[in-house]
Coordinates of C-alpha atoms in Angstrom, one line a residue:
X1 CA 77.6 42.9 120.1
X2 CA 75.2 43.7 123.0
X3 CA 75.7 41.8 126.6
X4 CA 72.9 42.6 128.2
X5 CA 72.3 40.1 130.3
X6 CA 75.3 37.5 129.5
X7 CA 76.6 35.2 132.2
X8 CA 80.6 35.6 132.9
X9 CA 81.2 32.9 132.1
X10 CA 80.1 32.9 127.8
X11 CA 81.2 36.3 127.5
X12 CA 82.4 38.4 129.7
X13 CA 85.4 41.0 129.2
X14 CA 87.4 42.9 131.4
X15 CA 86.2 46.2 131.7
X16 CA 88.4 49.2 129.9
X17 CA 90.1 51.4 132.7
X18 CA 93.1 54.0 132.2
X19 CA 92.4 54.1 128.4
X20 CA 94.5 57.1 128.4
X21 CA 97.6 55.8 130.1
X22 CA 100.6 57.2 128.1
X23 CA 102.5 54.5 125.4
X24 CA 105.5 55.2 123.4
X25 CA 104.2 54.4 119.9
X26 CA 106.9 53.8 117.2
X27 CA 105.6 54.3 113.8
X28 CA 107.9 52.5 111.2
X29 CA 107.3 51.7 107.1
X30 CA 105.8 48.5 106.1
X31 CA 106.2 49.1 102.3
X32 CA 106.4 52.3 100.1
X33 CA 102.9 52.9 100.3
X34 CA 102.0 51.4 103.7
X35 CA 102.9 53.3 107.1
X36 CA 102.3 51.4 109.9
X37 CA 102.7 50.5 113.6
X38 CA 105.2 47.9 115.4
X39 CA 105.0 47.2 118.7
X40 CA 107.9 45.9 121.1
X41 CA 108.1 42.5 122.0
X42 CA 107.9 43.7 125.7
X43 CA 104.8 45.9 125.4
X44 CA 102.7 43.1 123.2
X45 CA 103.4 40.5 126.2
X46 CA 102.3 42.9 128.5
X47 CA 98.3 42.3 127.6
X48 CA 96.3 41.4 130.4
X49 CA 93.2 41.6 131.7
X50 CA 94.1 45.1 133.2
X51 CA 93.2 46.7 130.7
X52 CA 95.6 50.1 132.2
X53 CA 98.5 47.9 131.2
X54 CA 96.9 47.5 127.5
X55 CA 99.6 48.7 125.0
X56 CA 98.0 51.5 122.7
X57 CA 95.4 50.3 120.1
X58 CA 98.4 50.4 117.2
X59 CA 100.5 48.5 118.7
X60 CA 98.6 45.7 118.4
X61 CA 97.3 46.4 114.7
X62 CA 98.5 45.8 111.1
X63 CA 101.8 44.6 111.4
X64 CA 101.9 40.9 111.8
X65 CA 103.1 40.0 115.1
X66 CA 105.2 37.0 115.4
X67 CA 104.0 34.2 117.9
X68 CA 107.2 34.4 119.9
X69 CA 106.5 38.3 121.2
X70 CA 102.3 38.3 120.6
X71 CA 101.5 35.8 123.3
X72 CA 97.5 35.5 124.1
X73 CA 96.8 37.7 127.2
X74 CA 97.7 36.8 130.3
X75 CA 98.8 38.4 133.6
X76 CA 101.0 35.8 134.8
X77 CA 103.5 33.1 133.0
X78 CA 101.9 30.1 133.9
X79 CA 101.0 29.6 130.3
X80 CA 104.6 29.8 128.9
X81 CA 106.4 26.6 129.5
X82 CA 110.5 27.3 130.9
X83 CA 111.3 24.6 131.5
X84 CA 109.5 21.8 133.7
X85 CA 105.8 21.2 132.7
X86 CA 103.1 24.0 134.2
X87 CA 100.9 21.7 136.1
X88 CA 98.1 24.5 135.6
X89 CA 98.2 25.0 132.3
X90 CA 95.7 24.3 129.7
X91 CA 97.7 22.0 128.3
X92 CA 100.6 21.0 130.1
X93 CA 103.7 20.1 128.1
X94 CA 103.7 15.8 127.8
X95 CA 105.9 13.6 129.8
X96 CA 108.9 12.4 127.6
X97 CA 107.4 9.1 126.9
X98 CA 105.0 10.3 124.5
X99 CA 106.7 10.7 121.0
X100 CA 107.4 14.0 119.7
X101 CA 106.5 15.2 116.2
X102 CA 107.0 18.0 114.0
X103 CA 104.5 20.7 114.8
X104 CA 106.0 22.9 112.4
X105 CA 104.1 21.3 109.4
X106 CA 100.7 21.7 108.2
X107 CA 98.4 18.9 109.5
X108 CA 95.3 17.2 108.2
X109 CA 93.7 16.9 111.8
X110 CA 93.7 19.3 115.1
X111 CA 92.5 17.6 118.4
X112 CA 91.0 19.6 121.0
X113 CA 91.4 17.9 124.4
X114 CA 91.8 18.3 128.2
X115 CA 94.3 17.4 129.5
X116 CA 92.6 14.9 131.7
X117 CA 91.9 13.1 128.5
X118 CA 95.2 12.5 127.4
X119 CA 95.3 9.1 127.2
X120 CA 92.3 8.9 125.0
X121 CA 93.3 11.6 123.0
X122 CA 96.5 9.1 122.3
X123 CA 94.8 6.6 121.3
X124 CA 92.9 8.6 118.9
X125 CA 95.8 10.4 117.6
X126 CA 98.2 7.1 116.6
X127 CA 94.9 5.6 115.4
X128 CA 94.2 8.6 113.2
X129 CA 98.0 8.5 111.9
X130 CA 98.3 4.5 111.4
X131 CA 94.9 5.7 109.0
X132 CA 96.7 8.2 107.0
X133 CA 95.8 10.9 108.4
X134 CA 98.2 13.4 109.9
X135 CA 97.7 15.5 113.0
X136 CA 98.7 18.1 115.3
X137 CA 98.0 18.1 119.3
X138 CA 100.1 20.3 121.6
X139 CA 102.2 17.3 122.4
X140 CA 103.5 17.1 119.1
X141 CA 106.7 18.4 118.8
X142 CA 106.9 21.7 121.8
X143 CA 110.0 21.9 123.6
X144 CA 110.1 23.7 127.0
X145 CA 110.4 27.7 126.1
X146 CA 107.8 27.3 122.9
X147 CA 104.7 29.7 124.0
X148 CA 102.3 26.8 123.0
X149 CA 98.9 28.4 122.9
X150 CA 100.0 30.6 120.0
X151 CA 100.8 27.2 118.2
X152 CA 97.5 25.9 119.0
X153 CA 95.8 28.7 117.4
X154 CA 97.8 28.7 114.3
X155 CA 97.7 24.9 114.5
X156 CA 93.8 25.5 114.4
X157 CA 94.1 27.8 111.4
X158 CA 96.3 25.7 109.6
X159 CA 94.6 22.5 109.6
X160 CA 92.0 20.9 107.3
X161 CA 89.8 19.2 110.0
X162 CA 88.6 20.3 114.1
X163 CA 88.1 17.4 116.3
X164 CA 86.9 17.8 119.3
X165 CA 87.0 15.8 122.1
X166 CA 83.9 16.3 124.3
X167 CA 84.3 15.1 128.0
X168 CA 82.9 16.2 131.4
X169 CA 86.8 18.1 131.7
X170 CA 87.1 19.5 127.9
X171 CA 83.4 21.4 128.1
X172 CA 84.2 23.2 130.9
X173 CA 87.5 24.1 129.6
X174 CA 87.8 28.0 128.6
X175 CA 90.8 26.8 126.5
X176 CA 88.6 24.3 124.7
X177 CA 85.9 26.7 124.2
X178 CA 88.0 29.2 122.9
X179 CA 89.9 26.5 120.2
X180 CA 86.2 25.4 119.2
X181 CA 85.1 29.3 118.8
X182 CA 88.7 30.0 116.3
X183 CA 87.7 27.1 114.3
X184 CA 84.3 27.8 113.8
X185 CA 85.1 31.6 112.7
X186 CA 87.2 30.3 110.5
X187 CA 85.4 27.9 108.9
X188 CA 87.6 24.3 110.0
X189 CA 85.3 21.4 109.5
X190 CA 84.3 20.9 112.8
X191 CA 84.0 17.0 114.3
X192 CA 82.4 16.5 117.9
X193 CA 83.6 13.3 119.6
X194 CA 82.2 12.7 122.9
X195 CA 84.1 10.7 125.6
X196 CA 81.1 11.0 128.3
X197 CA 77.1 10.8 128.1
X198 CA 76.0 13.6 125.5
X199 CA 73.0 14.2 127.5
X200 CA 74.8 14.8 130.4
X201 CA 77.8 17.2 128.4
X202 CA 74.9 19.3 127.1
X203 CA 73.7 20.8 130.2
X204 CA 77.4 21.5 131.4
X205 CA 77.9 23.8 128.1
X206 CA 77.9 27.4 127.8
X207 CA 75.7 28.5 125.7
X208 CA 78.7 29.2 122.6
X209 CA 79.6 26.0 122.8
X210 CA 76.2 24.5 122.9
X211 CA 75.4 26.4 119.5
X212 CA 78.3 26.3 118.0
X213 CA 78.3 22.2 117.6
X214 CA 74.6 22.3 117.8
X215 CA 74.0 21.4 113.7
X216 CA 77.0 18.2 113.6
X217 CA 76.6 14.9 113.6
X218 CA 78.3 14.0 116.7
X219 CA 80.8 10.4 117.1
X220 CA 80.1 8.4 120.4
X221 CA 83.5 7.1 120.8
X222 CA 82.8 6.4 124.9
X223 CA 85.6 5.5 127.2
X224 CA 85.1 1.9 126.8
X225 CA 87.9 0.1 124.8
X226 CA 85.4 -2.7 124.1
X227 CA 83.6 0.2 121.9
X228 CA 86.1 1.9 120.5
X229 CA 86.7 0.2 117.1
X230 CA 83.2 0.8 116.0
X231 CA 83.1 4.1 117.3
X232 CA 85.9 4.7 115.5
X233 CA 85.5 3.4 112.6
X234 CA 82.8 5.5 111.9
X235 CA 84.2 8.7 112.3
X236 CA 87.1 7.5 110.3
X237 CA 84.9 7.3 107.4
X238 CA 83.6 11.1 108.2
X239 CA 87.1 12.2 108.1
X240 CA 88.3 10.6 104.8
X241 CA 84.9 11.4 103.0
X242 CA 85.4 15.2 104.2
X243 CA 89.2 15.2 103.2
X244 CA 88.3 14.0 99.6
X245 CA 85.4 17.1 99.3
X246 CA 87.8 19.3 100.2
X247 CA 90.6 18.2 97.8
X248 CA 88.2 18.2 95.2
X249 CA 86.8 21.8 95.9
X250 CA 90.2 22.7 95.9
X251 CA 91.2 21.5 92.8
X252 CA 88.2 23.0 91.0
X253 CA 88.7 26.4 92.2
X254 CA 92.0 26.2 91.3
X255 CA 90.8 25.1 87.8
X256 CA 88.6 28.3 87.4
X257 CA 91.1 30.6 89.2
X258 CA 93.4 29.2 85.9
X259 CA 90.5 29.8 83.7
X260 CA 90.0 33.3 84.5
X261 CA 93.7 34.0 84.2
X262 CA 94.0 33.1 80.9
X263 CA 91.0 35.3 80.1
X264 CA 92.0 38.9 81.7
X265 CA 93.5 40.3 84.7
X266 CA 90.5 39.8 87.5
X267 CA 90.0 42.3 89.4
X268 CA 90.1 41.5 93.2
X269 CA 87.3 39.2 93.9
X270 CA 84.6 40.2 95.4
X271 CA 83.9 38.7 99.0
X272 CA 81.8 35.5 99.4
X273 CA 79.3 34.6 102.5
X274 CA 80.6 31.8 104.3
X275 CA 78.8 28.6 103.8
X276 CA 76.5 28.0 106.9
X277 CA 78.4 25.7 109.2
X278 CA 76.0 22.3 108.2
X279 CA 77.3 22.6 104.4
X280 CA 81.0 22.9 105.4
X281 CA 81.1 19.7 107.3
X282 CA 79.7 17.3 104.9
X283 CA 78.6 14.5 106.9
X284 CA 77.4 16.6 109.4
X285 CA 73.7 16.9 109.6
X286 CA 71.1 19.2 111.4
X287 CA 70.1 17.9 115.1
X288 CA 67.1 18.1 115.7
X289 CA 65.5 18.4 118.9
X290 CA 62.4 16.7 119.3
X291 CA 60.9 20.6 118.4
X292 CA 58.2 21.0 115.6
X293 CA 60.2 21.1 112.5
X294 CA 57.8 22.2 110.4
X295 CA 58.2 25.8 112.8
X296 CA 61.9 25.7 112.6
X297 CA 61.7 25.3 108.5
X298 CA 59.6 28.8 108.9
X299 CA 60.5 31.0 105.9
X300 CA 60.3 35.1 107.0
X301 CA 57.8 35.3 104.2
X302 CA 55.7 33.0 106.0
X303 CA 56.6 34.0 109.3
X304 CA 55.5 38.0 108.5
X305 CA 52.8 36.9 107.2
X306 CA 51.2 34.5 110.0
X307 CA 52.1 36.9 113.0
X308 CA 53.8 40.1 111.7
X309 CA 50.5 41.7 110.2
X310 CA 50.5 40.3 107.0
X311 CA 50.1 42.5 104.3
X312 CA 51.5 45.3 106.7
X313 CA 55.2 46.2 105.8
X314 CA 56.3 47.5 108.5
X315 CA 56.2 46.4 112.7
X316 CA 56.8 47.6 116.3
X317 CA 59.8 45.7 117.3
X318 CA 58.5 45.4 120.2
X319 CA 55.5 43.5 118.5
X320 CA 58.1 41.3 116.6
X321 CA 59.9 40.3 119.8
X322 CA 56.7 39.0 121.4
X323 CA 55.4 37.3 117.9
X324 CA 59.2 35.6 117.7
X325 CA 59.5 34.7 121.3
X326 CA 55.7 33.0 121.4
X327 CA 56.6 30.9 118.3
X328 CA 60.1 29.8 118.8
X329 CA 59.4 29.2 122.6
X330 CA 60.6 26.1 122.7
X331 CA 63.9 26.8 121.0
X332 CA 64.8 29.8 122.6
X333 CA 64.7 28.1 126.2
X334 CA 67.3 25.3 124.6
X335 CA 69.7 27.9 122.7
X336 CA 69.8 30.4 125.5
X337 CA 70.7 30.6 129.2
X338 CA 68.4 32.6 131.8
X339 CA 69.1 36.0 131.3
X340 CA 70.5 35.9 127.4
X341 CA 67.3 36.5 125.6
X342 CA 67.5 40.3 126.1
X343 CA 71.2 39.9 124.2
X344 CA 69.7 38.1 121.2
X345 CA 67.3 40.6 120.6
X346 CA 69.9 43.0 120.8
X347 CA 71.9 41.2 118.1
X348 CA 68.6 40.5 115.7
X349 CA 67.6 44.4 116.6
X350 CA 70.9 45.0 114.9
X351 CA 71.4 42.9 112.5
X352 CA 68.0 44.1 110.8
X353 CA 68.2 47.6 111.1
X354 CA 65.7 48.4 113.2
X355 CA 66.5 52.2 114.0
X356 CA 65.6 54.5 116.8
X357 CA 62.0 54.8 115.9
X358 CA 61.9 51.3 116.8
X359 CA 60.3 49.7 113.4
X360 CA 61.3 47.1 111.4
X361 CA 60.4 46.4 107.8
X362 CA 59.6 43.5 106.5
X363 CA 62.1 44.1 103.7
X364 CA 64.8 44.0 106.6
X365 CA 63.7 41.2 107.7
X366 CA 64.2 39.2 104.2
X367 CA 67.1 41.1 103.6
X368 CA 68.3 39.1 107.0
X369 CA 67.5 36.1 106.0
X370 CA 68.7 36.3 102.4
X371 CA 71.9 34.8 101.9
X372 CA 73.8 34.9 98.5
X373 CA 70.2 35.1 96.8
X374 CA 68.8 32.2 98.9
X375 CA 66.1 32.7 101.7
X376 CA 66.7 30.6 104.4
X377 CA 64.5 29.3 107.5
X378 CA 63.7 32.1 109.9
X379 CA 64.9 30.0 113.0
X380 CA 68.1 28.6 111.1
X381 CA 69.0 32.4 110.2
X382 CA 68.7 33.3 113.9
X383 CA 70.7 30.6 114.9
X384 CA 73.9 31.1 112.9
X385 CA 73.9 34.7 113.7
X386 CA 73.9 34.1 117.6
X387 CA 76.5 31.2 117.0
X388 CA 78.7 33.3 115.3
X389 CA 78.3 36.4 117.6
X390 CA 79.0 33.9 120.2
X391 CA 81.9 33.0 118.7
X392 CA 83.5 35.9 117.4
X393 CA 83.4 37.4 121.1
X394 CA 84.6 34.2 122.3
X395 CA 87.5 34.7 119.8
X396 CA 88.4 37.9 120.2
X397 CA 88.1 38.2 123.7
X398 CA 90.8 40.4 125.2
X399 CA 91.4 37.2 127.5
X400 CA 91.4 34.6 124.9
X401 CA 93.7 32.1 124.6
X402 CA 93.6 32.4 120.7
X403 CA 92.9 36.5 119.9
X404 CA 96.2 37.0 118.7
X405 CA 96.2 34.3 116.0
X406 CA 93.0 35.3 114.7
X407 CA 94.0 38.4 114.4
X408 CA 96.8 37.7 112.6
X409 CA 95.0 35.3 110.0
X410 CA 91.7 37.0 109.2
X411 CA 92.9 37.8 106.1
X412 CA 92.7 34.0 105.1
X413 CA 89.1 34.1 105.8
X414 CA 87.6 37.3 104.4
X415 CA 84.3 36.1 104.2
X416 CA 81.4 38.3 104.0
X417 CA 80.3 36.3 108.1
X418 CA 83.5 37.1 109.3
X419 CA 83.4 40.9 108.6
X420 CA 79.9 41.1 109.4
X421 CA 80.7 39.9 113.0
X422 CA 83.6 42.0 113.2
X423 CA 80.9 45.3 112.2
X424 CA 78.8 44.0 115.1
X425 CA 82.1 43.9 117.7
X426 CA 82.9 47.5 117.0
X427 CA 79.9 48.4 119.0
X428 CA 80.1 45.7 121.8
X429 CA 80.2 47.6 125.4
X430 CA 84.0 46.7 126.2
X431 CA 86.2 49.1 124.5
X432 CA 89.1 46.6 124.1
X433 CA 87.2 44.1 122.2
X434 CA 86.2 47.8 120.1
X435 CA 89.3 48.1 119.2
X436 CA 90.5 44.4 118.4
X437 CA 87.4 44.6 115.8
X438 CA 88.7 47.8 114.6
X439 CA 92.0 46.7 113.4
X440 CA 90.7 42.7 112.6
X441 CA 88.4 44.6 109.8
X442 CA 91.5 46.2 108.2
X443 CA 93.0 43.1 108.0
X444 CA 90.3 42.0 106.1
X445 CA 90.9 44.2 103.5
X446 CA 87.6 45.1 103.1
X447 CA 87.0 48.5 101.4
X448 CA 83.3 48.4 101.1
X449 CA 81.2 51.4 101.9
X450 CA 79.3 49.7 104.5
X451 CA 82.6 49.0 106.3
X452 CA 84.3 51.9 105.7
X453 CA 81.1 53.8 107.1
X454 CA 81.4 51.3 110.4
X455 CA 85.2 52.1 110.7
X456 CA 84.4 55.8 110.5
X457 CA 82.3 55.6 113.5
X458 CA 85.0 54.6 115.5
X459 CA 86.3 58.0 114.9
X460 CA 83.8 59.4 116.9
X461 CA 84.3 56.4 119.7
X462 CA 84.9 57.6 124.0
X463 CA 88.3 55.5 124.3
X464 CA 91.2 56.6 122.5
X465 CA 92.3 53.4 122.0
X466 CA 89.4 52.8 119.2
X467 CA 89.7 56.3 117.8
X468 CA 93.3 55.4 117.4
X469 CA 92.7 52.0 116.1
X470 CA 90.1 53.6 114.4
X471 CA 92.6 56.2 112.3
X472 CA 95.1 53.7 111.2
X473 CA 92.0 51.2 109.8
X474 CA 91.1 53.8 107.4
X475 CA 94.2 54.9 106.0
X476 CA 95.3 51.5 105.7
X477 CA 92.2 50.9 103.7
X478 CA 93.2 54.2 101.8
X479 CA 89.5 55.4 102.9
X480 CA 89.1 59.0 101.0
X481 CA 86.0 59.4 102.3
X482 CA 87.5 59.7 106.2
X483 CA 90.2 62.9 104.7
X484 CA 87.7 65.5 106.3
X485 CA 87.2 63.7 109.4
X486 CA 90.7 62.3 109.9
X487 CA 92.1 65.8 109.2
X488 CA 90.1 67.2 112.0
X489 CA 91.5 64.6 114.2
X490 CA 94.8 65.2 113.1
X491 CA 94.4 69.0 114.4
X492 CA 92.0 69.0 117.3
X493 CA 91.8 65.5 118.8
X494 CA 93.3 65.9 122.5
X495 CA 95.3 62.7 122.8
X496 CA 98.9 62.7 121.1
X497 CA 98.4 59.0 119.8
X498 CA 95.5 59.9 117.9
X499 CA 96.5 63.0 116.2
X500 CA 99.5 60.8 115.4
X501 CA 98.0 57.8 114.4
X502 CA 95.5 60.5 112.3
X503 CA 98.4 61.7 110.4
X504 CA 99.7 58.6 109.6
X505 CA 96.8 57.4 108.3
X506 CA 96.5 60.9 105.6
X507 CA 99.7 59.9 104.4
X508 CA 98.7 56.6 103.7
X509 CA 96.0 58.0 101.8
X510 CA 97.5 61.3 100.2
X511 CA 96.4 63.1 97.5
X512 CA 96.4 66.5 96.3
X513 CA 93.2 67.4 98.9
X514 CA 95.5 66.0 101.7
X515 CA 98.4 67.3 100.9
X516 CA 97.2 71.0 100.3
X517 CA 95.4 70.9 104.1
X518 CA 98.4 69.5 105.8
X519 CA 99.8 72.4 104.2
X520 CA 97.8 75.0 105.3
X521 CA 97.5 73.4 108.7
X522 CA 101.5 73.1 109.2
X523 CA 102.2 77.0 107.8
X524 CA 99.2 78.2 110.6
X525 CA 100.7 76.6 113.4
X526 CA 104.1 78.2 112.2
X527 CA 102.6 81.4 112.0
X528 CA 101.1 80.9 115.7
X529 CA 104.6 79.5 117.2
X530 CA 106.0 82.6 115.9
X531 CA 103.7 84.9 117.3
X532 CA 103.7 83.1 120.9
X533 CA 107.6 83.5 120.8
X534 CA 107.8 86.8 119.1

């Protein structure tokens, strides 16, 4: 994912320095067939936005870290509370007179807050509750020594329902944004409440955030008590209504799941497309801007046709960037900050294949806007793709709050969005987030040959750290197609990590084609040791 011209501020990532600094790598067993990496306690907590204290790329990969020893990154401890509350942290832990409760257990509802809206938040919470439905804040149930971001991000995987509380405080938040940006990657029905004047929280967004809640119906709760019943009310009805869909979504696909049991033994299922955000949420609808809709409801066919050359199947990019930027004017200036055009064509270059000769076709371009054999809107296409790159960086962020949960859950998600983003981060500029994306898409499990093709050209990536991350991808994925190239590695590569992580991941694979080269490589460099000490 390109950053050409991205303020700080959305997306920014400390820069990868001393990507060769030695680390002790321990390579244990997961399971008979899985070699793998574990990292110490002491060398995961040392993640920071130095990137020369970075433990290696494996240390951080397919093993699950517990939340106890893989703390989000951070150079200092003011986010881990020992003892009395860290007035600067995110979300500092509660006086004692708010009531604690069991954080341990799955809840219906997460609230994402600031801290300067606490006593709101309150009120929302034991109104939610008193309703039936259950939820989890961080001041439910975290006693001084608990590293409490990790249990917001699992608390934001876990959960059924994202709320979040929009306030002048909460939208300039990093820890907000990057709560919002885990639940929209993985797909949490997401439930904008705003405290303060929405037209005066807009402006204050980044532009993530902005897109990312951009197609929900948002609540005006408001901070006066007079309102709040009504307000209330209202989104109380959102909840419940959502909560039902879901239960009943859940029960029919555990219905067919039963079916196809009784039939024969499926084979693993094949991944899905995630639902674009507006069908997940189900009272959610699209907001609209004022803009022509009829421009925004543009289908590519349409679209090629009116400014792309018509019956022409092919187009300068070039040509296509100034057709797309003259009709979508209006939107673009909305979406994007000054200076974050030049990224979005990056990602749309990208996404539809547009290769060094600088053309794309117009089958690319349907191609990009076909989803699970539907076309959708041109606009509406655009717009979920720069939502979710926005997000995904936001996520995985070697500074986020929230990377380490996401990492260690993508494999609840493995959705055909998800992976796709994580394909676009293994060629974003910082080499941490390179690797991150690496070892997130073998998590996924998916053995595709479009991925495994990605993940092979990691192999080939400057940093060790990705090459390395790269290497134990593919054999955990039991990639033959990466023997040749992973063999080479394994002999020539000049960093000790990556020849080791290189042979690790051949034994993962093995085989007779393996096993014979391994062979011949171990009896020539006996042969050579011999003849140096002869």
């Amino acid at each position: 994912m390109y950053k050409k011209g991205r303020n700080a501020s959305v997306l920014s990532t400390p820069s990868s320095s001393g990507q060769n600094s030695p680390t002790k790598t321990n390579y244990t067993t997961m399971s008979k067939n899985e070699p793998t990496l574990v990292a110490s306690s002491s060398s995961l907590k040392k993640e920071s936005k130095a990137s020369t204290n970075m433990p290696s790329a494996a240390t951080s990969s397919l093993p699950a870290t517990s939340s106890s020893t893989a703390t989000p990154s951070s150079s200092t401890n003011k986010n881990n509370v020992t003892g009395n509350q860290v007035e600067d942290s995110p979300h500092p832990v509660p006086p004692a007179v708010l009531k604690k409760r069991d954080s341990q257990i799955t809840k219906d509802l997460m609230i994402s807050y600031s801290h300067a809206d606490k006593d709101v938040m309150v009120k929302i919470r034991d109104a939610l509750e008193e309703n039936g439905i259950s939820v989890w804040v961080d001041v439910s149930g975290l006693q001084a020594g608990v590293d409490f971001l990790s249990k917001i991000g699992q608390a934001i995987i876990d959960c059924k329902l994202f709320l979040s509380l929009l306030s002048k405080s909460s939208v300039k938040s990093k820890y907000c944004q990057d709560e919002l940006a885990l639940a929209y990657v993985s797909n949490r029905s997401i439930f904008p409440v705003t405290l303060d004047n929405a037209k005066e929280l807009k402006p204050m967004m980044d532009t993530g955030m902005k897109l990312q809640l951009a197609r929900y119906e948002w609540t005006d709760l408001g901070r006066d008590p007079n309102n709040f019943k009504e307000g209330f009310e209202a989104l109380l009805k959102k909840l419940k209504d959502d909560l039902l869909a879901q239960q009943a979504a859940d029960k029919m696909e555990s219905e067919q799941a039963t079916d196809r049991s009784e039939k024969a033994q499926p084979e693993r299922p094949g991944l899905k497309r995630q639902d674009t955000r507006h069908k997940l949420n189900i009272k959610s609808k699209r907001n609209t801007s004022g803009t022509d809709i009829g421009v925004e409801m543009m289908d590519p066919e349409q679209f090629w046709k009116e400014h792309c050359g018509g019956s022409k199947d092919e187009i300068e990019w070039s040509k296509f960037e100034e057709a797309f930027g003259t009709v979508f004017k209006s939107q673009l200036e909305q979406m994007l900050d000054a200076g974050e055009l030049e990224w979005l064509y990056g990602v749309l270059k990208r996404e539809m294949e547009v290769e060094e000769d600088g053309i794309l076709y117009k089958f690319n371009l349907q191609a990009f806007c076909n989803i699970d054999g539907i076309y959708q809107p041109l606009w509406d296409r655009v717009n979920d793709q720069a939502s979710e790159s926005f997000a995904m960086t936001k996520v995985f962020d070697m500074d986020s709050s929230v990377r380490v949960e996401a990492i260690e859950n993508l494999g609840k998600y493995r959705s055909a969005a998800v992976i796709d983003a994580l394909r676009d981060l293994l060629v974003d500029t910082d080499a941490n987030v390179r690797a991150v994306a690496t070892i997130s898409l073998a998590r996924t499990e998916a053995k595709d040959p479009v991925t495994i093709k990605f993940l092979m050209k990691t192999l080939n990536d400057k940093d060790r750290l990705v090459r390395e991350a790269g290497c134990l991808a593919l054999g955990h994925l039991q990639a033959k197609q990466a023997v040749n190239k992973l063999l080479h590695m394994w002999r020539n590569d000049v960093i000790s990590h990556v020849r080791e992580a290189a042979n690790v991941a051949l034994g993962q694979i093995g085989g007779d084609e393996v096993e014979k080269a391994m062979r011949v490589t171990k009896v020539l460099a006996d042969e050579i040791r011999k003849l140096t000490t002869a």
